[in-house]
Coordinates of C-alpha atoms in Angstrom, one line a residue:
Chain L
M1 CA 86.6 140.9 108.7
R2 CA 85.6 137.3 108.1
K3 CA 82.3 138.3 106.7
K4 CA 83.5 140.1 103.6
K5 CA 83.2 138.0 100.4
S6 CA 86.6 138.5 98.9
K7 CA 89.2 137.5 96.5
G8 CA 91.0 136.2 99.6
Q9 CA 88.5 133.4 99.9
I10 CA 88.9 132.4 96.3
V11 CA 92.7 132.3 96.7
L12 CA 92.2 130.2 99.8
H13 CA 90.0 127.7 98.0
I14 CA 92.5 127.4 95.2
V15 CA 95.2 126.6 97.7
F16 CA 93.0 124.0 99.2
L17 CA 92.1 122.5 95.9
L18 CA 95.7 122.1 95.0
L19 CA 96.2 120.4 98.3
M20 CA 93.3 118.1 97.5
V21 CA 95.0 117.2 94.3
A22 CA 98.1 116.2 96.2
Y23 CA 96.0 114.0 98.4
I24 CA 93.7 112.4 95.9
L25 CA 96.0 112.1 92.9
P26 CA 97.8 109.0 94.2
F27 CA 94.5 107.2 94.8
V28 CA 93.2 108.1 91.4
C29 CA 96.4 106.6 89.9
L30 CA 96.0 103.5 92.0
V31 CA 92.5 102.9 90.9
A32 CA 93.2 103.8 87.2
S33 CA 96.2 101.5 87.1
S34 CA 94.1 98.6 88.4
F35 CA 91.7 99.0 85.5
T36 CA 94.4 99.3 82.8
D37 CA 95.3 96.7 80.3
E38 CA 98.6 95.1 81.3
T39 CA 100.4 95.7 78.0
A40 CA 99.1 99.2 77.9
L41 CA 100.4 99.8 81.4
V42 CA 103.8 98.4 80.6
Q43 CA 104.0 100.7 77.6
N44 CA 102.6 103.9 79.1
G45 CA 103.2 103.6 82.8
Y46 CA 100.8 104.6 85.6
S47 CA 98.4 107.3 84.6
L48 CA 95.4 109.2 85.8
L49 CA 93.1 107.5 83.3
P50 CA 93.4 103.9 82.1
S51 CA 95.0 104.2 78.7
K52 CA 93.2 101.0 77.8
F53 CA 90.4 99.8 80.0
S54 CA 90.5 96.3 81.2
L55 CA 89.1 94.2 84.0
E56 CA 91.7 91.4 83.6
A57 CA 93.5 92.3 86.8
Y58 CA 90.4 91.9 88.9
K59 CA 89.4 88.8 87.0
T60 CA 92.7 87.2 87.9
V61 CA 92.4 88.4 91.5
F62 CA 89.0 86.9 91.9
R63 CA 89.7 83.7 90.0
T64 CA 91.1 82.3 93.2
P65 CA 89.6 84.5 95.8
M66 CA 90.2 82.2 98.7
K67 CA 93.4 83.8 99.9
M68 CA 91.9 87.2 99.9
I69 CA 88.7 86.0 101.6
R70 CA 90.7 84.2 104.3
A71 CA 92.9 87.3 104.9
Y72 CA 89.7 89.4 105.2
G73 CA 88.2 86.8 107.6
V74 CA 91.3 86.6 109.8
T75 CA 91.6 90.4 109.9
I76 CA 88.0 91.1 110.6
T77 CA 87.9 88.4 113.3
F78 CA 91.0 89.6 115.2
T79 CA 90.2 93.3 114.7
L80 CA 86.7 93.0 116.2
A81 CA 87.7 90.6 119.0
A82 CA 90.7 92.7 120.0
T83 CA 88.8 96.0 119.9
L84 CA 85.9 94.6 121.9
L85 CA 88.2 93.0 124.6
S86 CA 90.5 96.0 124.7
T87 CA 87.7 98.5 125.1
V88 CA 86.2 96.5 128.0
V89 CA 89.5 95.9 129.8
M90 CA 90.6 99.5 129.4
S91 CA 87.3 101.1 130.5
L92 CA 87.4 98.9 133.6
L93 CA 91.0 99.6 134.4
A94 CA 90.4 103.4 133.9
Y95 CA 87.7 103.4 136.6
P96 CA 89.7 103.0 139.8
L97 CA 92.3 105.3 138.3
S98 CA 89.7 108.0 138.1
R99 CA 88.3 107.7 141.6
P100 CA 89.8 109.7 144.4
N101 CA 88.6 107.2 147.0
F102 CA 90.6 104.4 145.5
I103 CA 93.4 103.9 148.0
W104 CA 96.0 102.4 145.6
R105 CA 95.4 104.9 142.9
K106 CA 98.9 106.3 142.9
Q107 CA 100.5 102.9 142.7
L108 CA 98.2 101.7 140.0
N109 CA 98.6 105.0 138.1
F110 CA 102.4 104.5 138.1
F111 CA 102.0 100.8 137.2
V112 CA 100.0 101.7 134.1
Y113 CA 102.0 104.9 133.2
F114 CA 105.4 103.2 133.4
T115 CA 104.6 101.0 130.5
M116 CA 104.5 104.1 128.4
L117 CA 107.9 105.2 129.5
F118 CA 109.9 102.0 129.2
S119 CA 109.7 98.7 127.4
G120 CA 111.8 95.7 127.2
G121 CA 111.8 96.0 123.4
M122 CA 111.0 93.7 120.6
V123 CA 113.1 90.6 121.4
P124 CA 111.9 89.9 124.9
S125 CA 108.3 90.1 123.8
Y126 CA 109.1 87.9 120.8
L127 CA 110.7 85.2 123.0
L128 CA 107.8 85.4 125.5
I129 CA 105.2 85.0 122.8
R130 CA 107.0 82.2 120.9
N131 CA 108.8 80.3 123.6
V132 CA 106.8 80.8 126.8
L133 CA 103.1 81.4 125.8
H134 CA 103.3 79.5 122.5
I135 CA 100.6 81.7 120.9
D136 CA 102.7 82.4 117.8
N137 CA 101.1 81.1 114.6
T138 CA 97.6 81.3 116.2
I139 CA 95.0 84.0 115.9
L140 CA 95.6 84.8 119.6
V141 CA 98.8 86.5 118.8
Y142 CA 96.9 89.3 117.0
I143 CA 94.5 89.7 119.9
L144 CA 96.3 89.4 123.3
P145 CA 99.5 91.4 123.1
G146 CA 99.0 95.1 123.2
L147 CA 95.4 94.8 124.4
V148 CA 96.0 97.4 127.1
S149 CA 97.5 100.6 125.9
A150 CA 98.5 103.0 128.7
Y151 CA 97.9 106.0 126.5
Y152 CA 94.3 105.0 125.7
V153 CA 93.7 104.1 129.4
M154 CA 94.7 107.7 130.3
I155 CA 92.4 109.2 127.7
I156 CA 89.5 107.2 129.1
R157 CA 90.4 108.1 132.7
T158 CA 90.4 111.8 131.7
S159 CA 87.0 111.5 130.3
Y160 CA 85.7 109.8 133.5
R161 CA 87.1 112.6 135.5
A162 CA 85.3 115.2 133.5
I163 CA 82.0 113.9 134.9
P164 CA 80.9 116.1 137.8
D165 CA 81.7 114.7 141.2
E166 CA 78.3 115.7 142.5
L167 CA 76.7 113.1 140.3
V168 CA 78.7 110.3 142.0
E169 CA 78.2 111.7 145.4
A170 CA 74.4 111.9 144.9
A171 CA 74.4 108.3 143.8
K172 CA 76.4 107.3 146.8
I173 CA 73.9 109.0 149.2
D174 CA 71.2 107.0 147.5
G175 CA 73.2 104.0 148.5
A176 CA 74.8 103.1 145.2
K177 CA 77.9 100.8 145.3
E178 CA 81.1 101.6 143.4
L179 CA 80.4 98.9 140.8
F180 CA 76.9 100.3 140.2
I181 CA 78.3 103.8 139.7
C182 CA 80.9 102.5 137.3
F183 CA 78.6 100.5 135.1
K184 CA 75.4 102.6 135.4
I185 CA 76.7 106.1 135.6
I186 CA 80.3 106.7 134.6
I187 CA 80.6 104.3 131.6
P188 CA 77.3 105.2 130.0
L189 CA 78.2 108.9 130.3
S190 CA 81.6 108.4 128.7
K191 CA 80.3 106.4 125.7
A192 CA 81.5 109.0 123.2
S193 CA 85.1 109.0 124.5
I194 CA 85.2 105.2 124.8
A195 CA 83.9 105.0 121.2
S196 CA 86.7 107.3 120.0
V197 CA 89.3 105.2 121.7
A198 CA 87.8 102.0 120.4
F199 CA 87.8 103.4 116.8
L200 CA 91.5 104.5 117.1
F201 CA 92.3 101.0 118.3
L202 CA 90.3 99.4 115.6
V203 CA 92.1 101.3 112.8
E204 CA 95.4 100.3 114.4
K205 CA 94.5 96.7 114.4
W206 CA 93.1 96.7 111.0
N207 CA 96.3 98.1 109.6
D208 CA 98.5 95.5 111.4
W209 CA 101.1 93.8 109.2
M210 CA 103.9 93.4 111.7
T211 CA 102.3 90.7 113.8
S212 CA 102.0 88.4 110.8
M213 CA 105.6 89.1 109.7
L214 CA 107.0 88.3 113.2
Y215 CA 104.8 85.4 114.3
I216 CA 102.7 83.8 111.6
R217 CA 104.1 81.0 109.4
N218 CA 100.8 79.6 108.3
P219 CA 99.6 81.5 105.2
D220 CA 96.0 80.9 106.1
L221 CA 96.5 83.1 109.1
Y222 CA 98.1 86.1 107.3
S223 CA 96.5 89.5 108.0
L224 CA 95.2 91.4 105.0
Q225 CA 97.9 94.1 105.2
Y226 CA 100.7 91.4 105.4
L227 CA 99.3 89.6 102.4
L228 CA 99.3 92.9 100.6
Q229 CA 102.9 93.6 101.6
K230 CA 104.0 90.2 100.3
L231 CA 102.3 90.9 97.0
L232 CA 103.9 94.4 96.8
R233 CA 107.4 93.2 97.5
E234 CA 107.7 89.7 96.2
A235 CA 107.0 88.8 92.6
D236 CA 106.9 85.1 93.6
A237 CA 104.1 85.7 96.0
L238 CA 102.1 87.2 93.2
K239 CA 102.8 84.2 91.0
N240 CA 101.8 81.8 93.7
Y241 CA 98.7 83.7 94.4
T242 CA 96.6 82.1 91.7
G243 CA 98.2 78.7 92.4
L244 CA 99.2 76.5 89.5
G245 CA 97.6 76.5 86.1
M246 CA 98.6 80.0 85.0
S247 CA 101.9 80.7 83.5
S248 CA 103.5 83.9 84.7
E249 CA 103.6 85.4 81.2
L250 CA 99.9 85.4 81.0
M251 CA 99.4 87.0 84.3
P252 CA 98.8 90.7 84.5
T253 CA 101.3 91.0 87.3
E254 CA 101.7 94.8 87.3
T255 CA 98.0 95.7 87.2
M256 CA 97.1 92.8 89.5
R257 CA 99.1 94.3 92.4
F258 CA 97.0 97.4 92.2
A259 CA 93.8 95.5 91.9
M260 CA 94.9 93.7 95.1
A261 CA 95.6 97.0 96.8
I262 CA 92.1 98.3 95.9
V263 CA 90.4 95.1 97.0
A264 CA 92.3 95.1 100.3
A265 CA 92.1 98.8 101.1
G266 CA 89.1 100.1 99.2
P267 CA 86.3 99.1 101.6
V268 CA 88.0 100.7 104.5
L269 CA 88.7 104.0 102.7
V270 CA 85.0 104.2 102.0
I271 CA 83.8 103.3 105.5
F272 CA 86.3 105.0 107.8
P273 CA 85.6 108.6 106.8
Y274 CA 82.1 108.2 108.2
F275 CA 83.6 107.6 111.6
Q276 CA 85.9 110.5 111.3
K277 CA 84.0 112.4 114.0
Y278 CA 85.2 109.8 116.5
F279 CA 88.7 109.8 115.1
T280 CA 89.2 113.6 115.4
K281 CA 87.7 113.5 118.9
G282 CA 90.1 110.8 119.9
M283 CA 93.1 112.5 118.5
T284 CA 92.3 115.8 120.3
L285 CA 91.4 114.0 123.5
G286 CA 95.0 112.8 123.6
G287 CA 96.2 116.3 124.2
V288 CA 94.4 116.6 127.5
K289 CA 96.1 115.5 130.7
G290 CA 94.1 114.0 133.6
Chain B
M1 CA 94.0 117.3 145.8
R2 CA 90.9 115.3 146.4
A3 CA 93.2 112.4 147.0
K4 CA 95.1 114.1 149.8
A5 CA 92.1 114.3 152.1
T6 CA 91.7 110.5 152.0
K7 CA 95.4 109.8 152.0
R8 CA 96.5 110.9 155.4
R9 CA 94.0 109.3 157.6
K10 CA 93.7 105.6 158.2
Y11 CA 91.2 104.3 155.7
S12 CA 87.8 103.3 157.1
K13 CA 86.5 99.8 156.5
K14 CA 84.1 101.2 153.9
T15 CA 86.9 102.8 151.9
Y16 CA 88.8 99.5 152.0
R17 CA 85.8 97.6 150.8
E18 CA 85.1 100.1 148.0
S19 CA 88.7 100.1 147.0
M20 CA 88.7 96.3 146.9
S21 CA 85.7 96.2 144.6
M22 CA 87.2 98.9 142.3
G23 CA 90.5 97.1 142.3
L24 CA 88.7 94.0 141.1
L25 CA 87.7 95.9 137.9
A26 CA 91.4 96.6 137.3
V27 CA 92.5 93.0 137.6
P28 CA 92.2 91.9 133.9
G29 CA 94.1 95.0 132.8
I30 CA 96.8 94.5 135.5
I31 CA 97.3 90.9 134.4
L32 CA 97.6 91.8 130.8
L33 CA 100.1 94.6 131.5
L34 CA 102.1 92.2 133.8
V35 CA 102.3 89.5 131.2
F36 CA 102.9 91.6 128.0
N37 CA 104.7 94.6 129.4
Y38 CA 106.4 93.9 132.7
I39 CA 107.6 90.3 132.1
P40 CA 109.4 91.3 128.9
M41 CA 111.2 94.0 130.8
F42 CA 113.2 91.3 132.6
G43 CA 114.2 90.1 129.1
I44 CA 116.6 93.0 128.8
V45 CA 119.2 90.7 130.6
I46 CA 119.6 89.2 127.1
A47 CA 121.4 92.4 126.2
F48 CA 124.2 91.4 128.6
K49 CA 124.4 87.7 127.5
D50 CA 125.9 85.7 124.7
Y51 CA 122.5 84.5 124.0
K52 CA 122.2 81.0 122.5
P53 CA 118.7 79.8 121.9
L54 CA 119.5 76.2 122.8
K55 CA 120.8 77.3 126.2
G56 CA 118.0 79.6 127.0
I57 CA 118.1 83.0 128.6
L58 CA 119.4 81.8 132.0
G59 CA 121.7 79.2 130.6
S60 CA 123.5 81.5 128.2
E61 CA 126.9 83.0 129.3
W62 CA 127.1 86.6 130.6
C63 CA 129.2 88.7 128.3
G64 CA 129.1 92.1 130.0
W65 CA 128.8 95.1 127.6
D66 CA 130.0 93.1 124.5
N67 CA 126.8 93.5 122.6
F68 CA 126.7 97.2 123.1
K69 CA 130.4 97.5 122.2
F70 CA 129.8 95.6 119.0
F71 CA 127.0 98.0 118.0
F72 CA 128.7 101.2 119.1
T73 CA 132.0 100.4 117.4
S74 CA 130.3 99.6 114.1
Q75 CA 129.3 101.8 111.2
D76 CA 125.7 100.9 111.9
A77 CA 125.6 102.8 115.2
V78 CA 126.6 106.1 113.6
R79 CA 124.2 105.5 110.7
T80 CA 121.1 104.4 112.6
I81 CA 121.4 107.0 115.4
R82 CA 122.1 109.8 113.0
N83 CA 119.2 108.9 110.8
T84 CA 116.8 108.4 113.7
L85 CA 117.7 111.8 115.2
C86 CA 118.0 113.8 111.9
Y87 CA 114.7 112.5 110.5
N88 CA 112.9 113.3 113.8
I89 CA 114.4 116.8 113.9
G90 CA 113.4 117.3 110.3
F91 CA 109.9 116.0 111.0
I92 CA 109.6 118.4 114.0
V93 CA 110.7 121.4 112.0
F94 CA 108.8 120.9 108.8
G95 CA 105.8 119.2 110.6
T96 CA 105.4 122.2 112.9
M97 CA 105.6 124.7 110.1
A98 CA 103.3 122.8 107.8
S99 CA 100.7 122.1 110.4
V100 CA 100.6 125.7 111.8
G101 CA 100.4 126.9 108.2
L102 CA 97.5 124.5 107.5
A103 CA 95.7 125.5 110.7
L104 CA 96.0 129.1 109.6
L105 CA 94.5 128.2 106.2
F106 CA 91.7 126.3 107.9
Y107 CA 91.0 129.2 110.2
H108 CA 90.6 131.7 107.4
L109 CA 88.2 129.5 105.5
R110 CA 84.7 130.9 105.8
S111 CA 82.6 128.0 104.5
R112 CA 82.1 125.4 107.2
R113 CA 81.1 122.8 104.6
A114 CA 84.3 123.3 102.6
L115 CA 86.3 123.1 105.8
K116 CA 84.8 119.7 106.6
V117 CA 85.5 118.3 103.1
Y118 CA 89.1 119.5 103.0
N119 CA 89.7 118.3 106.5
T120 CA 88.3 114.9 105.8
V121 CA 90.5 114.4 102.8
I122 CA 93.7 115.7 104.6
I123 CA 93.1 113.4 107.6
M124 CA 92.5 110.4 105.4
P125 CA 96.1 109.1 105.2
K126 CA 95.8 108.4 109.0
F127 CA 93.5 105.5 108.1
L128 CA 96.1 103.9 105.7
S129 CA 98.5 101.3 106.7
A130 CA 102.2 101.7 106.0
V131 CA 101.8 99.0 103.3
I132 CA 99.3 101.1 101.4
L133 CA 101.5 104.1 101.9
A134 CA 104.3 102.2 100.2
F135 CA 102.1 101.4 97.3
L136 CA 101.2 105.1 96.8
V137 CA 104.8 106.2 97.0
E138 CA 105.7 103.6 94.4
I139 CA 103.2 105.0 92.0
F140 CA 105.4 108.1 91.9
L141 CA 108.8 106.5 92.1
N142 CA 108.6 103.2 90.2
Y143 CA 111.6 103.1 87.8
R144 CA 109.7 102.1 84.7
F145 CA 106.1 103.2 85.3
G146 CA 106.3 105.8 88.0
L147 CA 104.7 109.3 87.5
L148 CA 107.9 111.1 88.4
N149 CA 110.1 109.3 85.8
H150 CA 107.4 109.8 83.2
L151 CA 107.4 113.5 83.9
I152 CA 111.2 113.6 83.7
S153 CA 111.3 111.8 80.4
A154 CA 108.5 114.1 79.1
L155 CA 110.8 116.9 79.8
G156 CA 113.6 115.2 77.9
G157 CA 115.6 113.6 80.8
T158 CA 115.9 110.1 82.1
G159 CA 114.9 109.4 85.6
P160 CA 117.0 107.2 87.8
D161 CA 115.7 104.1 89.7
W162 CA 114.7 106.0 92.9
Y163 CA 114.9 102.8 94.9
T164 CA 118.7 102.7 94.4
Q165 CA 119.3 106.4 95.1
P166 CA 119.9 106.9 98.8
A167 CA 120.4 110.7 98.4
A168 CA 116.8 111.2 97.4
W169 CA 115.3 109.4 100.4
P170 CA 115.5 112.1 103.1
F171 CA 113.3 114.2 100.8
I172 CA 111.0 111.3 99.9
L173 CA 110.5 110.2 103.4
T174 CA 110.0 113.7 104.8
I175 CA 107.4 114.5 102.2
T176 CA 105.6 111.2 102.8
K177 CA 105.6 111.7 106.5
M178 CA 104.3 115.3 106.1
W179 CA 101.6 114.1 103.7
G180 CA 100.5 111.5 106.2
S181 CA 100.6 113.5 109.4
V182 CA 100.0 117.2 109.0
G183 CA 96.2 116.8 108.8
V184 CA 95.9 115.5 112.3
S185 CA 98.6 117.7 113.9
S186 CA 97.1 120.8 112.4
M187 CA 93.9 120.1 114.3
I188 CA 95.6 120.9 117.6
Y189 CA 96.6 124.3 116.3
Y190 CA 93.3 124.9 114.6
A191 CA 91.5 124.1 117.9
S192 CA 93.7 126.7 119.6
L193 CA 93.0 129.3 117.0
M194 CA 89.3 128.8 117.5
S195 CA 89.8 130.1 121.0
L196 CA 91.4 133.3 119.7
D197 CA 89.4 136.4 120.7
G198 CA 87.8 137.8 117.5
E199 CA 87.8 141.3 118.9
L200 CA 91.5 141.3 119.1
L201 CA 91.7 140.7 115.4
E202 CA 89.1 143.3 114.6
A203 CA 91.0 145.8 116.7
A204 CA 94.2 145.0 114.9
Q205 CA 92.4 145.4 111.6
L206 CA 91.0 148.8 112.6
D207 CA 94.5 149.8 113.4
G208 CA 95.4 149.1 109.9
A209 CA 97.1 145.7 110.3
N210 CA 97.0 143.7 107.1
L211 CA 96.7 139.9 106.9
V212 CA 100.4 139.2 107.2
K213 CA 100.7 141.5 110.2
R214 CA 97.6 140.0 111.8
I215 CA 99.1 136.6 111.4
W216 CA 102.5 137.6 112.7
H217 CA 101.4 139.8 115.6
V218 CA 98.2 138.3 116.7
M219 CA 97.7 134.7 115.6
L220 CA 101.2 133.4 115.9
P221 CA 101.8 134.8 119.4
H222 CA 98.5 133.2 120.3
L223 CA 99.7 129.8 119.1
T224 CA 103.2 130.1 120.5
P225 CA 102.5 128.3 123.8
V226 CA 100.9 125.4 122.0
I227 CA 103.7 125.2 119.5
I228 CA 106.3 125.2 122.3
I229 CA 104.5 122.4 124.1
Q230 CA 104.1 120.3 121.0
V231 CA 107.8 120.7 120.0
I232 CA 108.9 119.8 123.5
L233 CA 106.7 116.7 123.5
N234 CA 108.1 115.7 120.1
I235 CA 111.7 116.2 121.3
G236 CA 110.8 113.7 124.0
Q237 CA 110.2 111.2 121.2
L238 CA 113.4 112.0 119.4
F239 CA 114.7 108.4 119.7
T240 CA 111.4 106.8 118.7
G241 CA 111.3 105.8 115.1
D242 CA 108.3 105.4 112.8
F243 CA 109.0 101.7 112.0
G244 CA 106.2 101.4 109.4
L245 CA 107.3 104.4 107.4
F246 CA 111.0 103.4 107.4
Y247 CA 110.5 99.7 106.8
Q248 CA 107.6 99.7 104.3
V249 CA 108.1 102.8 102.2
P250 CA 111.7 102.2 101.1
Q251 CA 110.6 98.5 100.7
D252 CA 113.6 97.3 102.7
Q253 CA 116.1 98.0 99.9
G254 CA 119.6 97.3 101.2
L255 CA 121.0 100.0 98.9
L256 CA 119.0 102.6 100.6
Y257 CA 120.1 101.8 104.2
P258 CA 122.6 104.6 104.4
T259 CA 119.7 107.1 104.5
T260 CA 116.7 105.0 105.5
D261 CA 118.0 102.7 108.3
I262 CA 116.8 103.8 111.7
I263 CA 117.3 102.2 115.1
N264 CA 113.9 100.4 114.8
T265 CA 114.7 98.9 111.4
Y266 CA 118.1 97.9 112.6
T267 CA 116.8 96.0 115.7
F268 CA 114.2 94.4 113.6
R269 CA 116.7 93.1 111.1
A270 CA 119.0 91.9 113.8
L271 CA 116.1 89.9 115.3
M272 CA 115.3 88.4 111.9
D273 CA 118.9 87.5 111.3
G274 CA 118.9 85.7 114.6
N275 CA 121.2 88.2 116.5
L276 CA 118.8 88.3 119.4
A277 CA 121.3 89.6 121.9
R278 CA 122.4 92.5 119.8
S279 CA 118.9 93.4 118.9
T280 CA 118.0 93.5 122.6
A281 CA 121.0 95.6 123.4
V282 CA 120.2 98.2 120.7
G283 CA 116.6 98.2 121.7
L284 CA 117.6 98.7 125.4
F285 CA 119.7 101.6 124.4
Q286 CA 116.8 103.1 122.5
S287 CA 114.4 102.5 125.5
V288 CA 116.8 104.1 128.0
A289 CA 117.6 107.1 125.7
G290 CA 113.8 107.5 125.1
L291 CA 113.1 107.4 128.9
I292 CA 115.7 110.0 129.6
M293 CA 114.4 112.3 126.9
V294 CA 110.8 112.0 128.0
V295 CA 111.6 112.5 131.7
G296 CA 113.9 115.4 130.8
T297 CA 111.4 117.2 128.5
N298 CA 108.7 116.6 131.1
A299 CA 110.8 118.4 133.7
I300 CA 111.1 121.3 131.2
I301 CA 107.4 121.4 130.6
K302 CA 106.8 121.5 134.3
K303 CA 108.6 124.8 134.4
V304 CA 107.2 126.3 131.2
S305 CA 103.5 125.3 131.6
P306 CA 102.7 122.9 134.5
E307 CA 99.2 122.0 133.1
N308 CA 100.7 120.3 130.1
T309 CA 103.0 117.9 131.9
L310 CA 102.6 114.2 131.1
F311 CA 103.1 113.1 134.7

C-alpha cells in the first residue's frame, strides 16, 4: 500500500510544504528586515522581501565590531572548553557506573541520579558562586557549574552497557586492566554516543544567556546570546553599541536589531544542521534506560 | 542481575583493586557534583531564615515558615502555580496530539529524501536560543511593524499591542512551544511506528480498512504504550517550567505577568529584587513538589511498564 503513487502523497507533500512555510517564514522575515532601509521598514513594517534594499544596518553593526567579536570570542571559548571538559569528566564517571564489578556502583549511581531529582534551587548556587567560590564575573562561571549533567552521564552509561560483556571478559583474560579496558575498548567503541552527548551539551552552552545575566557585570565578558538579549530589549543598549559619535536619529535602530540577530545566530543555523545526525541520535538515546 | 553475583560474597582483593582504579576515574565527576549540586542543597536552610546578606547564612535569624507563608498567602502563589500547571498540562495535551500527528505524517511519506529535508527543518528550532525565539515571535507581534497587525490592518481592523494583552499569551506561548518542540518529540513516535509490522497494515487494507480506519485501529493502538509512557513522564515534570520560553518570549513585560508568570520566573525576579530568602523558599517548594511528582509517576510506570522506569 505504500508503493502506489497516489494523490495521497501529493496531499501529504502539500501539508508538509505548508508546515515548512510556518518554520521558514519567520527566518525569511528576519533576514529581509535586516536588509531593509530603515525608513522603509518604519513605514511598511516587517515583510518577506525588503521593500527597499539597504546594507546600512550591517554597516552600522560592523562599524564598531569589537563588541560582537568579543562576545563571539567569549562564547566560543567557554563553549569549547566546557564541552571538552564535560565530555571527558562524564565519560569517565559513566565507566564505573557501567561495570558490574564496581563494588560501590549502587551508591555512586544514587549519588549521580539524586542530582536529577532534587536541587537546592537558584539562590544557593548563586550564593556559592558569588560569595564562596568567587568565580562570578570571570569566564570560569560559564565553564564549571553544570559541567556534569546526570542525564547525560546516564545516556553515556547506557551506551557503555550496550557493548557485549564477552569483549571485556576476553580482554581481561588477556590480562587487561580496568583502565586499559576503559580507555582502549569501551570509550573508543562508544565514540558515536559520546559525540551525540557532546553535541547536545555544546548547543546548550552556545545558547546560554542566563549565566551572563546572573553573574557577569563586565560587558567584555558577555555571552553572545546575552548581548543579543540586551539589544532586543533595551533601546539604550543599542544606542551605546556604536559608542559615541553617532546620534540616535541617524541610527537604523530597528533594522540594526535584526542585523545583529543574523550576525549572532546565522553561522550556527548554517552549521548545526550538518550535525543533526548526532542531535537526533542523542535525543532518542535519552529515551533508553540503563 | 550481574551485580548480585558479586554483591553477596566478600570482595576479593582483586575486585577491590579494580574498584579502586575505576573509582579513581569517577573522582573529578564526584567532586564537581559535590561542589555544584550537593553543597547548594544545604543552602535550602535560607528558606527558613530571615536572610540578611551582611549577617550571612548562619548569622541570619531563623524565621520558621514565614517565607512560605508570605508566598502562599499572596496573589503570586495562585498565579504562578496555576500558570505553571496549566501551561504544562496544555503542552502535554497539544504536544502529544501534534507530535503523534506529525509522526503519522512522516510515516506515510514515501520519499526518504523529502522526509530528511522536512525533518531537518522541523527540528531546527531546537538549535535556537530562547533569545532568538523571542526575536522571531516579535516579528509577528510587534505593535507597529509586526506581521500579524499588518494582516489585521489589511483586513480593515486595528491590531492591539500584543505585549500588553495578557489574554492572548496562553495561545502565543503554546503555539511557540509547539513550534519549537514537536519536531523532536515526534521522533519518538516515528521511531515506534517504524517497528510496526507492515503485514498487519496490509491485512487491514485487504479487509477493506481505509486510511482513517488503519490509523485508528492499527497505528494508534500500536503507539498507545509509548504515548502513555511519554505522558506520564511529562506529568512528572508538571512543576518544572521552561524558564527561557517564559522569560524571553514575553520579554519580561510586567503587564503580561497574569498569564506569563510561572514559578521559575517568579523565583528569578525575587532573586534579582534581593528577596533571596523568599526566592529560596519558592524554589524549595518547586523542588519538593517536583520530587514528589517524579517519584509518584515513576511508581506508576513501574506498574504499567517496568522497562520504562527512570530508576
